PDB file of C-alpha atoms in Angstrom:
ATOM      1  CA  UNK K   1       0.079   0.082   0.104  1.00  0.00           C
ATOM      2  CA  UNK K   2       1.511   3.316  -0.746  1.00  0.00           C
ATOM      3  CA  UNK K   3       2.269   5.409   2.118  1.00  0.00           C
ATOM      4  CA  UNK K   4       0.350   8.924   2.243  1.00  0.00           C
ATOM      5  CA  UNK K   5       2.347  11.671   3.485  1.00  0.00           C
ATOM      6  CA  UNK K   6       0.825  14.452   5.668  1.00  0.00           C
ATOM      7  CA  UNK K   7      -0.212  17.732   3.988  1.00  0.00           C
ATOM      8  CA  UNK K   8       2.166  20.799   4.173  1.00  0.00           C
ATOM      9  CA  UNK K   9      -0.333  22.303   6.605  1.00  0.00           C
ATOM     10  CA  UNK K  10      -0.478  19.714   8.681  1.00  0.00           C
ATOM     11  CA  UNK K  11       3.166  19.145   8.870  1.00  0.00           C
ATOM     12  CA  UNK K  12       3.587  22.846   9.885  1.00  0.00           C
ATOM     13  CA  UNK K  13       0.967  22.444  12.425  1.00  0.00           C
ATOM     14  CA  UNK K  14       2.972  19.463  14.035  1.00  0.00           C
ATOM     15  CA  UNK K  15       5.961  21.547  14.026  1.00  0.00           C
ATOM     16  CA  UNK K  16       4.408  24.251  15.719  1.00  0.00           C
ATOM     17  CA  UNK K  17       2.740  22.103  18.396  1.00  0.00           C
ATOM     18  CA  UNK K  18       6.395  20.248  18.724  1.00  0.00           C
ATOM     19  CA  UNK K  19       7.788  23.778  19.330  1.00  0.00           C
ATOM     20  CA  UNK K  20       5.346  24.624  21.801  1.00  0.00           C
ATOM     21  CA  UNK K  21       5.806  21.498  23.690  1.00  0.00           C
ATOM     22  CA  UNK K  22       9.555  21.768  23.837  1.00  0.00           C
ATOM     23  CA  UNK K  23      11.865  22.758  26.662  1.00  0.00           C
ATOM     24  CA  UNK K  24      12.158  26.461  26.807  1.00  0.00           C
ATOM     25  CA  UNK K  25      15.899  25.863  26.862  1.00  0.00           C
ATOM     26  CA  UNK K  26      15.691  24.165  23.452  1.00  0.00           C
ATOM     27  CA  UNK K  27      13.110  26.842  22.423  1.00  0.00           C
ATOM     28  CA  UNK K  28      15.492  29.890  23.284  1.00  0.00           C
ATOM     29  CA  UNK K  29      18.316  27.913  21.267  1.00  0.00           C
ATOM     30  CA  UNK K  30      16.029  27.633  18.170  1.00  0.00           C
ATOM     31  CA  UNK K  31      14.968  31.131  18.357  1.00  0.00           C
ATOM     32  CA  UNK K  32      18.429  32.460  18.709  1.00  0.00           C
ATOM     33  CA  UNK K  33      19.258  30.094  15.782  1.00  0.00           C
ATOM     34  CA  UNK K  34      16.277  32.164  13.754  1.00  0.00           C
ATOM     35  CA  UNK K  35      17.792  35.584  14.616  1.00  0.00           C
ATOM     36  CA  UNK K  36      21.164  34.662  13.635  1.00  0.00           C
ATOM     37  CA  UNK K  37      19.922  33.104  10.170  1.00  0.00           C
ATOM     38  CA  UNK K  38      17.891  36.408   9.472  1.00  0.00           C
ATOM     39  CA  UNK K  39      21.284  38.444  10.031  1.00  0.00           C
ATOM     40  CA  UNK K  40      22.898  35.955   7.552  1.00  0.00           C
ATOM     41  CA  UNK K  41      20.163  36.734   4.958  1.00  0.00           C
ATOM     42  CA  UNK K  42      20.408  40.303   5.509  1.00  0.00           C
ATOM     43  CA  UNK K  43      24.379  39.983   4.791  1.00  0.00           C
ATOM     44  CA  UNK K  44      23.672  37.940   1.716  1.00  0.00           C
ATOM     45  CA  UNK K  45      23.094  41.245   0.009  1.00  0.00           C
ATOM     46  CA  UNK K  46      26.495  41.687  -0.596  1.00  0.00           C
ATOM     47  CA  UNK K  47      26.515  39.051  -3.420  1.00  0.00           C
ATOM     48  CA  UNK K  48      24.231  41.413  -5.361  1.00  0.00           C
ATOM     49  CA  UNK K  49      25.086  45.025  -4.137  1.00  0.00           C
ATOM     50  CA  UNK K  50      28.524  46.711  -3.635  1.00  0.00           C
ATOM     51  CA  UNK K  51      26.947  49.595  -1.953  1.00  0.00           C
ATOM     52  CA  UNK K  52      23.762  50.817  -0.053  1.00  0.00           C
ATOM     53  CA  UNK K  53      22.833  54.444  -0.362  1.00  0.00           C
ATOM     54  CA  UNK K  54      23.433  56.289   3.173  1.00  0.00           C
ATOM     55  CA  UNK K  55      20.134  57.336   3.615  1.00  0.00           C
ATOM     56  CA  UNK K  56      18.634  53.796   3.384  1.00  0.00           C
ATOM     57  CA  UNK K  57      21.450  52.594   5.622  1.00  0.00           C
ATOM     58  CA  UNK K  58      20.652  55.169   8.255  1.00  0.00           C
ATOM     59  CA  UNK K  59      16.809  54.572   8.047  1.00  0.00           C
ATOM     60  CA  UNK K  60      17.686  50.675   8.617  1.00  0.00           C
ATOM     61  CA  UNK K  61      19.739  51.278  11.725  1.00  0.00           C
ATOM     62  CA  UNK K  62      17.123  53.704  13.084  1.00  0.00           C
ATOM     63  CA  UNK K  63      14.346  50.845  12.446  1.00  0.00           C
ATOM     64  CA  UNK K  64      16.601  48.333  14.311  1.00  0.00           C
ATOM     65  CA  UNK K  65      17.199  50.730  17.311  1.00  0.00           C
ATOM     66  CA  UNK K  66      13.321  51.247  17.599  1.00  0.00           C
ATOM     67  CA  UNK K  67      12.824  47.487  17.766  1.00  0.00           C
ATOM     68  CA  UNK K  68      15.253  47.231  20.331  1.00  0.00           C
ATOM     69  CA  UNK K  69      13.850  50.187  22.522  1.00  0.00           C
ATOM     70  CA  UNK K  70      10.486  48.765  22.065  1.00  0.00           C
ATOM     71  CA  UNK K  71      11.560  45.301  23.028  1.00  0.00           C
ATOM     72  CA  UNK K  72      13.260  46.776  26.254  1.00  0.00           C
ATOM     73  CA  UNK K  73      10.085  47.962  27.615  1.00  0.00           C
ATOM     74  CA  UNK K  74       7.157  45.662  26.289  1.00  0.00           C
ATOM     75  CA  UNK K  75       8.968  42.529  26.207  1.00  0.00           C
ATOM     76  CA  UNK K  76      11.477  42.802  29.282  1.00  0.00           C
ATOM     77  CA  UNK K  77      11.041  45.828  31.664  1.00  0.00           C
ATOM     78  CA  UNK K  78       7.388  45.550  32.109  1.00  0.00           C
ATOM     79  CA  UNK K  79       7.435  41.983  32.812  1.00  0.00           C
ATOM     80  CA  UNK K  80      10.387  42.456  35.066  1.00  0.00           C
ATOM     81  CA  UNK K  81       7.914  44.603  37.438  1.00  0.00           C
ATOM     82  CA  UNK K  82       5.037  42.383  37.068  1.00  0.00           C
ATOM     83  CA  UNK K  83       7.233  39.200  38.066  1.00  0.00           C
ATOM     84  CA  UNK K  84       8.575  41.033  40.822  1.00  0.00           C
ATOM     85  CA  UNK K  85       5.115  41.951  42.026  1.00  0.00           C
ATOM     86  CA  UNK K  86       4.093  38.217  41.695  1.00  0.00           C
ATOM     87  CA  UNK K  87       7.286  37.314  43.805  1.00  0.00           C
ATOM     88  CA  UNK K  88       6.262  39.830  46.589  1.00  0.00           C
ATOM     89  CA  UNK K  89       9.391  42.120  46.225  1.00  0.00           C
ATOM     90  CA  UNK K  90       8.980  45.903  45.276  1.00  0.00           C
ATOM     91  CA  UNK K  91       7.933  46.000  41.792  1.00  0.00           C
ATOM     92  CA  UNK K  92      10.493  48.607  40.910  1.00  0.00           C
ATOM     93  CA  UNK K  93      13.769  46.983  42.696  1.00  0.00           C
ATOM     94  CA  UNK K  94      14.671  44.305  39.919  1.00  0.00           C
ATOM     95  CA  UNK K  95      13.628  46.535  37.170  1.00  0.00           C
ATOM     96  CA  UNK K  96      15.950  49.373  38.446  1.00  0.00           C
ATOM     97  CA  UNK K  97      18.735  47.008  39.604  1.00  0.00           C
ATOM     98  CA  UNK K  98      19.191  44.860  36.705  1.00  0.00           C
ATOM     99  CA  UNK K  99      18.601  47.663  33.991  1.00  0.00           C
ATOM    100  CA  UNK K 100      21.622  49.740  35.205  1.00  0.00           C
ATOM    101  CA  UNK K 101      23.565  46.385  35.609  1.00  0.00           C
ATOM    102  CA  UNK K 102      22.649  45.422  31.952  1.00  0.00           C
ATOM    103  CA  UNK K 103      24.135  49.027  31.071  1.00  0.00           C
ATOM    104  CA  UNK K 104      27.173  48.648  32.897  1.00  0.00           C
ATOM    105  CA  UNK K 105      27.729  45.215  31.832  1.00  0.00           C
ATOM    106  CA  UNK K 106      27.893  46.356  28.189  1.00  0.00           C
ATOM    107  CA  UNK K 107      30.053  49.180  29.197  1.00  0.00           C
ATOM    108  CA  UNK K 108      32.627  46.972  30.689  1.00  0.00           C
ATOM    109  CA  UNK K 109      32.674  44.559  27.703  1.00  0.00           C
ATOM    110  CA  UNK K 110      33.169  47.953  25.398  1.00  0.00           C
ATOM    111  CA  UNK K 111      36.054  49.109  27.696  1.00  0.00           C
ATOM    112  CA  UNK K 112      37.911  45.913  27.618  1.00  0.00           C
ATOM    113  CA  UNK K 113      36.656  43.489  24.569  1.00  0.00           C
ATOM    114  CA  UNK K 114      39.067  44.750  21.697  1.00  0.00           C
ATOM    115  CA  UNK K 115      36.982  45.750  18.969  1.00  0.00           C
ATOM    116  CA  UNK K 116      36.848  48.229  15.864  1.00  0.00           C
ATOM    117  CA  UNK K 117      33.700  50.024  14.544  1.00  0.00           C
ATOM    118  CA  UNK K 118      32.629  49.956  11.002  1.00  0.00           C
ATOM    119  CA  UNK K 119      34.150  52.334   8.901  1.00  0.00           C
ATOM    120  CA  UNK K 120      37.009  53.577  11.528  1.00  0.00           C
ATOM    121  CA  UNK K 121      40.832  53.290  10.742  1.00  0.00           C
ATOM    122  CA  UNK K 122      42.834  50.486  12.404  1.00  0.00           C
ATOM    123  CA  UNK K 123      44.271  52.787  15.051  1.00  0.00           C
ATOM    124  CA  UNK K 124      40.792  53.530  16.156  1.00  0.00           C
ATOM    125  CA  UNK K 125      40.225  50.129  17.870  1.00  0.00           C
ATOM    126  CA  UNK K 126      38.539  50.390  21.471  1.00  0.00           C
ATOM    127  CA  UNK K 127      39.128  48.172  24.426  1.00  0.00           C
ATOM    128  CA  UNK K 128      42.562  46.312  25.346  1.00  0.00           C
ATOM    129  CA  UNK K 129      45.185  46.627  22.522  1.00  0.00           C
ATOM    130  CA  UNK K 130      45.874  43.784  20.545  1.00  0.00           C
ATOM    131  CA  UNK K 131      47.381  42.706  17.082  1.00  0.00           C
ATOM    132  CA  UNK K 132      44.515  40.879  16.027  1.00  0.00           C
ATOM    133  CA  UNK K 133      43.481  41.358  12.411  1.00  0.00           C
ATOM    134  CA  UNK K 134      41.098  43.978  11.353  1.00  0.00           C
ATOM    135  CA  UNK K 135      38.270  41.285  10.403  1.00  0.00           C
ATOM    136  CA  UNK K 136      38.181  39.822  13.883  1.00  0.00           C
ATOM    137  CA  UNK K 137      38.079  43.296  15.518  1.00  0.00           C
ATOM    138  CA  UNK K 138      35.088  44.240  13.348  1.00  0.00           C
ATOM    139  CA  UNK K 139      33.377  41.017  14.066  1.00  0.00           C
ATOM    140  CA  UNK K 140      33.701  41.565  17.884  1.00  0.00           C
ATOM    141  CA  UNK K 141      32.307  45.157  17.467  1.00  0.00           C
ATOM    142  CA  UNK K 142      29.153  43.902  16.183  1.00  0.00           C
ATOM    143  CA  UNK K 143      29.067  40.961  18.504  1.00  0.00           C
ATOM    144  CA  UNK K 144      29.242  43.196  21.496  1.00  0.00           C
ATOM    145  CA  UNK K 145      25.748  44.426  20.393  1.00  0.00           C
ATOM    146  CA  UNK K 146      24.298  41.022  19.468  1.00  0.00           C
ATOM    147  CA  UNK K 147      24.983  39.723  22.948  1.00  0.00           C
ATOM    148  CA  UNK K 148      22.023  41.392  24.697  1.00  0.00           C
ATOM    149  CA  UNK K 149      19.635  40.598  21.759  1.00  0.00           C
ATOM    150  CA  UNK K 150      20.447  36.982  22.355  1.00  0.00           C
ATOM    151  CA  UNK K 151      20.058  37.159  26.081  1.00  0.00           C
ATOM    152  CA  UNK K 152      17.012  39.260  25.688  1.00  0.00           C
ATOM    153  CA  UNK K 153      15.460  36.160  23.383  1.00  0.00           C
ATOM    154  CA  UNK K 154      16.827  33.510  26.137  1.00  0.00           C
ATOM    155  CA  UNK K 155      15.414  35.211  29.079  1.00  0.00           C
ATOM    156  CA  UNK K 156      12.006  35.677  27.321  1.00  0.00           C
ATOM    157  CA  UNK K 157      11.452  32.027  26.554  1.00  0.00           C
ATOM    158  CA  UNK K 158      13.227  31.125  29.828  1.00  0.00           C
ATOM    159  CA  UNK K 159      10.263  33.318  31.709  1.00  0.00           C
ATOM    160  CA  UNK K 160       7.517  31.632  29.595  1.00  0.00           C
ATOM    161  CA  UNK K 161       8.559  28.152  30.838  1.00  0.00           C
ATOM    162  CA  UNK K 162       8.798  29.489  34.365  1.00  0.00           C
ATOM    163  CA  UNK K 163       5.111  29.585  34.931  1.00  0.00           C
ATOM    164  CA  UNK K 164       4.923  33.178  35.731  1.00  0.00           C
ATOM    165  CA  UNK K 165       1.297  34.582  34.712  1.00  0.00           C
ATOM    166  CA  UNK K 166       2.938  37.603  33.207  1.00  0.00           C
ATOM    167  CA  UNK K 167       5.315  35.372  30.893  1.00  0.00           C
ATOM    168  CA  UNK K 168       3.883  33.787  27.643  1.00  0.00           C
ATOM    169  CA  UNK K 169       5.443  31.726  24.838  1.00  0.00           C
ATOM    170  CA  UNK K 170       3.788  34.111  22.368  1.00  0.00           C
ATOM    171  CA  UNK K 171       5.420  37.021  23.989  1.00  0.00           C
ATOM    172  CA  UNK K 172       8.716  35.176  23.678  1.00  0.00           C
ATOM    173  CA  UNK K 173       7.963  34.556  20.018  1.00  0.00           C
ATOM    174  CA  UNK K 174       6.999  38.164  19.060  1.00  0.00           C
ATOM    175  CA  UNK K 175      10.373  39.126  20.591  1.00  0.00           C
ATOM    176  CA  UNK K 176      12.141  36.693  18.617  1.00  0.00           C
ATOM    177  CA  UNK K 177      10.340  37.772  15.450  1.00  0.00           C
ATOM    178  CA  UNK K 178      11.227  41.402  16.202  1.00  0.00           C
ATOM    179  CA  UNK K 179      14.921  41.014  16.762  1.00  0.00           C
ATOM    180  CA  UNK K 180      15.030  38.759  13.662  1.00  0.00           C
ATOM    181  CA  UNK K 181      13.448  41.468  11.798  1.00  0.00           C
ATOM    182  CA  UNK K 182      15.787  44.139  12.862  1.00  0.00           C
ATOM    183  CA  UNK K 183      18.706  41.732  12.262  1.00  0.00           C
ATOM    184  CA  UNK K 184      18.037  41.864   8.305  1.00  0.00           C
ATOM    185  CA  UNK K 185      19.155  45.358   8.096  1.00  0.00           C
ATOM    186  CA  UNK K 186      21.829  44.833  10.611  1.00  0.00           C
ATOM    187  CA  UNK K 187      23.324  42.097   8.564  1.00  0.00           C
ATOM    188  CA  UNK K 188      22.981  44.465   5.484  1.00  0.00           C
ATOM    189  CA  UNK K 189      24.882  47.411   7.597  1.00  0.00           C
ATOM    190  CA  UNK K 190      27.591  45.167   8.512  1.00  0.00           C
ATOM    191  CA  UNK K 191      28.446  43.260   5.267  1.00  0.00           C
ATOM    192  CA  UNK K 192      28.019  46.098   2.788  1.00  0.00           C
ATOM    193  CA  UNK K 193      30.441  48.487   4.288  1.00  0.00           C
ATOM    194  CA  UNK K 194      33.075  45.724   4.478  1.00  0.00           C
ATOM    195  CA  UNK K 195      32.353  45.056   0.790  1.00  0.00           C
ATOM    196  CA  UNK K 196      32.832  48.965   0.159  1.00  0.00           C
ATOM    197  CA  UNK K 197      36.316  48.723   2.130  1.00  0.00           C
ATOM    198  CA  UNK K 198      37.427  46.250  -0.608  1.00  0.00           C
ATOM    199  CA  UNK K 199      36.627  43.053   1.050  1.00  0.00           C
ATOM    200  CA  UNK K 200      35.467  40.184  -1.011  1.00  0.00           C
ATOM    201  CA  UNK K 201      31.909  39.594  -1.196  1.00  0.00           C
ATOM    202  CA  UNK K 202      32.236  35.887   0.285  1.00  0.00           C
ATOM    203  CA  UNK K 203      34.434  37.313   3.095  1.00  0.00           C
ATOM    204  CA  UNK K 204      32.223  40.383   3.738  1.00  0.00           C
ATOM    205  CA  UNK K 205      29.340  37.700   4.153  1.00  0.00           C
ATOM    206  CA  UNK K 206      31.038  35.522   6.453  1.00  0.00           C
ATOM    207  CA  UNK K 207      31.836  38.545   8.718  1.00  0.00           C
ATOM    208  CA  UNK K 208      28.362  39.959   8.415  1.00  0.00           C
ATOM    209  CA  UNK K 209      26.904  36.553   9.369  1.00  0.00           C
ATOM    210  CA  UNK K 210      29.393  35.626  12.244  1.00  0.00           C
ATOM    211  CA  UNK K 211      28.559  38.983  14.140  1.00  0.00           C
ATOM    212  CA  UNK K 212      25.388  37.080  15.135  1.00  0.00           C
ATOM    213  CA  UNK K 213      26.610  33.534  15.951  1.00  0.00           C
ATOM    214  CA  UNK K 214      26.759  34.815  19.585  1.00  0.00           C
ATOM    215  CA  UNK K 215      22.866  35.034  19.654  1.00  0.00           C
ATOM    216  CA  UNK K 216      21.966  31.116  19.775  1.00  0.00           C
ATOM    217  CA  UNK K 217      24.566  30.987  22.444  1.00  0.00           C
ATOM    218  CA  UNK K 218      23.425  33.882  24.697  1.00  0.00           C
ATOM    219  CA  UNK K 219      20.062  32.864  24.218  1.00  0.00           C
ATOM    220  CA  UNK K 220      20.972  29.198  25.528  1.00  0.00           C
ATOM    221  CA  UNK K 221      22.560  30.880  28.595  1.00  0.00           C
ATOM    222  CA  UNK K 222      19.717  33.336  29.225  1.00  0.00           C
ATOM    223  CA  UNK K 223      17.030  30.623  28.996  1.00  0.00           C
ATOM    224  CA  UNK K 224      19.146  28.302  31.426  1.00  0.00           C
ATOM    225  CA  UNK K 225      19.564  30.616  33.848  1.00  0.00           C
ATOM    226  CA  UNK K 226      16.177  32.034  34.466  1.00  0.00           C
ATOM    227  CA  UNK K 227      14.787  28.326  34.141  1.00  0.00           C
ATOM    228  CA  UNK K 228      17.122  26.951  36.802  1.00  0.00           C
ATOM    229  CA  UNK K 229      17.246  29.866  39.113  1.00  0.00           C
ATOM    230  CA  UNK K 230      13.585  31.273  39.004  1.00  0.00           C
ATOM    231  CA  UNK K 231      14.095  34.393  41.517  1.00  0.00           C
ATOM    232  CA  UNK K 232      16.553  35.756  39.355  1.00  0.00           C
ATOM    233  CA  UNK K 233      13.908  36.163  36.627  1.00  0.00           C
ATOM    234  CA  UNK K 234      12.979  39.871  36.934  1.00  0.00           C
ATOM    235  CA  UNK K 235      16.460  40.857  37.283  1.00  0.00           C
ATOM    236  CA  UNK K 236      17.459  38.912  34.346  1.00  0.00           C
ATOM    237  CA  UNK K 237      14.633  40.160  32.305  1.00  0.00           C
ATOM    238  CA  UNK K 238      15.555  44.092  33.097  1.00  0.00           C
ATOM    239  CA  UNK K 239      19.461  43.303  32.568  1.00  0.00           C
ATOM    240  CA  UNK K 240      18.540  42.242  29.049  1.00  0.00           C
ATOM    241  CA  UNK K 241      16.746  45.601  28.866  1.00  0.00           C
ATOM    242  CA  UNK K 242      19.588  47.553  30.114  1.00  0.00           C
ATOM    243  CA  UNK K 243      21.986  46.063  27.694  1.00  0.00           C
ATOM    244  CA  UNK K 244      19.857  46.991  24.658  1.00  0.00           C
ATOM    245  CA  UNK K 245      19.391  50.445  25.473  1.00  0.00           C
ATOM    246  CA  UNK K 246      23.078  51.152  26.133  1.00  0.00           C
ATOM    247  CA  UNK K 247      23.663  49.651  22.584  1.00  0.00           C
ATOM    248  CA  UNK K 248      20.899  51.837  21.097  1.00  0.00           C
ATOM    249  CA  UNK K 249      22.181  54.930  22.827  1.00  0.00           C
ATOM    250  CA  UNK K 250      25.807  54.343  22.506  1.00  0.00           C
ATOM    251  CA  UNK K 251      26.256  52.908  18.924  1.00  0.00           C
ATOM    252  CA  UNK K 252      22.984  52.802  16.630  1.00  0.00           C
ATOM    253  CA  UNK K 253      21.738  56.581  17.424  1.00  0.00           C
ATOM    254  CA  UNK K 254      24.964  58.089  16.749  1.00  0.00           C
ATOM    255  CA  UNK K 255      25.899  56.117  13.966  1.00  0.00           C
ATOM    256  CA  UNK K 256      22.727  57.373  12.183  1.00  0.00           C
ATOM    257  CA  UNK K 257      23.328  61.160  12.902  1.00  0.00           C
ATOM    258  CA  UNK K 258      26.659  61.477  11.172  1.00  0.00           C
ATOM    259  CA  UNK K 259      25.592  62.403   7.511  1.00  0.00           C
ATOM    260  CA  UNK K 260      22.662  64.845   7.732  1.00  0.00           C
ATOM    261  CA  UNK K 261      20.016  62.011   7.949  1.00  0.00           C
ATOM    262  CA  UNK K 262      18.789  62.618  11.764  1.00  0.00           C
ATOM    263  CA  UNK K 263      15.008  62.999  10.822  1.00  0.00           C
ATOM    264  CA  UNK K 264      15.107  60.144   8.450  1.00  0.00           C
ATOM    265  CA  UNK K 265      16.584  57.851  11.022  1.00  0.00           C
ATOM    266  CA  UNK K 266      14.368  58.983  13.878  1.00  0.00           C
ATOM    267  CA  UNK K 267      11.323  58.341  11.924  1.00  0.00           C
ATOM    268  CA  UNK K 268      12.253  54.808  10.861  1.00  0.00           C
ATOM    269  CA  UNK K 269      13.137  54.230  14.745  1.00  0.00           C
ATOM    270  CA  UNK K 270       9.764  55.357  15.899  1.00  0.00           C
ATOM    271  CA  UNK K 271       8.459  53.129  12.965  1.00  0.00           C
ATOM    272  CA  UNK K 272      10.396  50.146  14.341  1.00  0.00           C
ATOM    273  CA  UNK K 273       9.423  50.848  17.536  1.00  0.00           C
ATOM    274  CA  UNK K 274       5.592  50.612  16.544  1.00  0.00           C
ATOM    275  CA  UNK K 275       6.347  47.263  14.700  1.00  0.00           C
ATOM    276  CA  UNK K 276       7.713  45.775  17.648  1.00  0.00           C
ATOM    277  CA  UNK K 277       5.049  47.130  19.961  1.00  0.00           C
ATOM    278  CA  UNK K 278       2.388  45.792  17.815  1.00  0.00           C
ATOM    279  CA  UNK K 279       3.958  42.457  17.762  1.00  0.00           C
ATOM    280  CA  UNK K 280       4.496  42.123  21.372  1.00  0.00           C
ATOM    281  CA  UNK K 281       0.987  43.419  22.188  1.00  0.00           C
ATOM    282  CA  UNK K 282      -0.794  41.240  19.476  1.00  0.00           C
ATOM    283  CA  UNK K 283       0.894  38.085  20.230  1.00  0.00           C
ATOM    284  CA  UNK K 284       1.960  38.470  23.857  1.00  0.00           C
TER     285      UNK K 284
END
């Protein structure tokens, strides 16, 4: 008898059900892999283009910043306050402490980890001085701001599996989708300038996607911590928020203000904020 395979829609439904029933740490790892894949997809534009108009570039960075800002509140800070309430703590305490610690963590990494920002000369490398190659320093610069994105995704899925009423799988999924969407322009924003500096298309793409390889690992760590140490959950949520806000203010916003496209970048930041807000409210 000929075997009858399931329909595509049935297979899709079974995959969704499998994901919903998976361990939160597995969900976080898969979500982090998804956000990395969209970075790689964005970076793949170098195989077709050598340059991107600066206005488009700044608009993309503005959009990414807006998504990160909205996610910091709707997906992380607000749940942190609610979880603290449920645990019987002062509702403001974990949000305030975690938020400042997240910013301090990124500040420390920024001052110690050797890295070089796009478009800067080799002697403008930040952090501890090393003889590492330019390509390695460029990867580390982008990795710095992908760490909090991965942590945010992991903490969100970990909190969804913690049993707290405020946390939901839909909200965590919305965050992963939002981070993934803003990773597409981030991939473009990494790979195209490298290609413009004379790198081969393949190397520019490899560096572009490598900058987000830290996201699945950070997501795994974030989920594992909150799943196994539940009291740390509100602090972990706000920690990820503080780290993301630090990246937006310290890196993304200043970079969009250099070529006279401030109004455009601000508009797209607001659009990114609204897109992420809609995703979180509708799915969470």
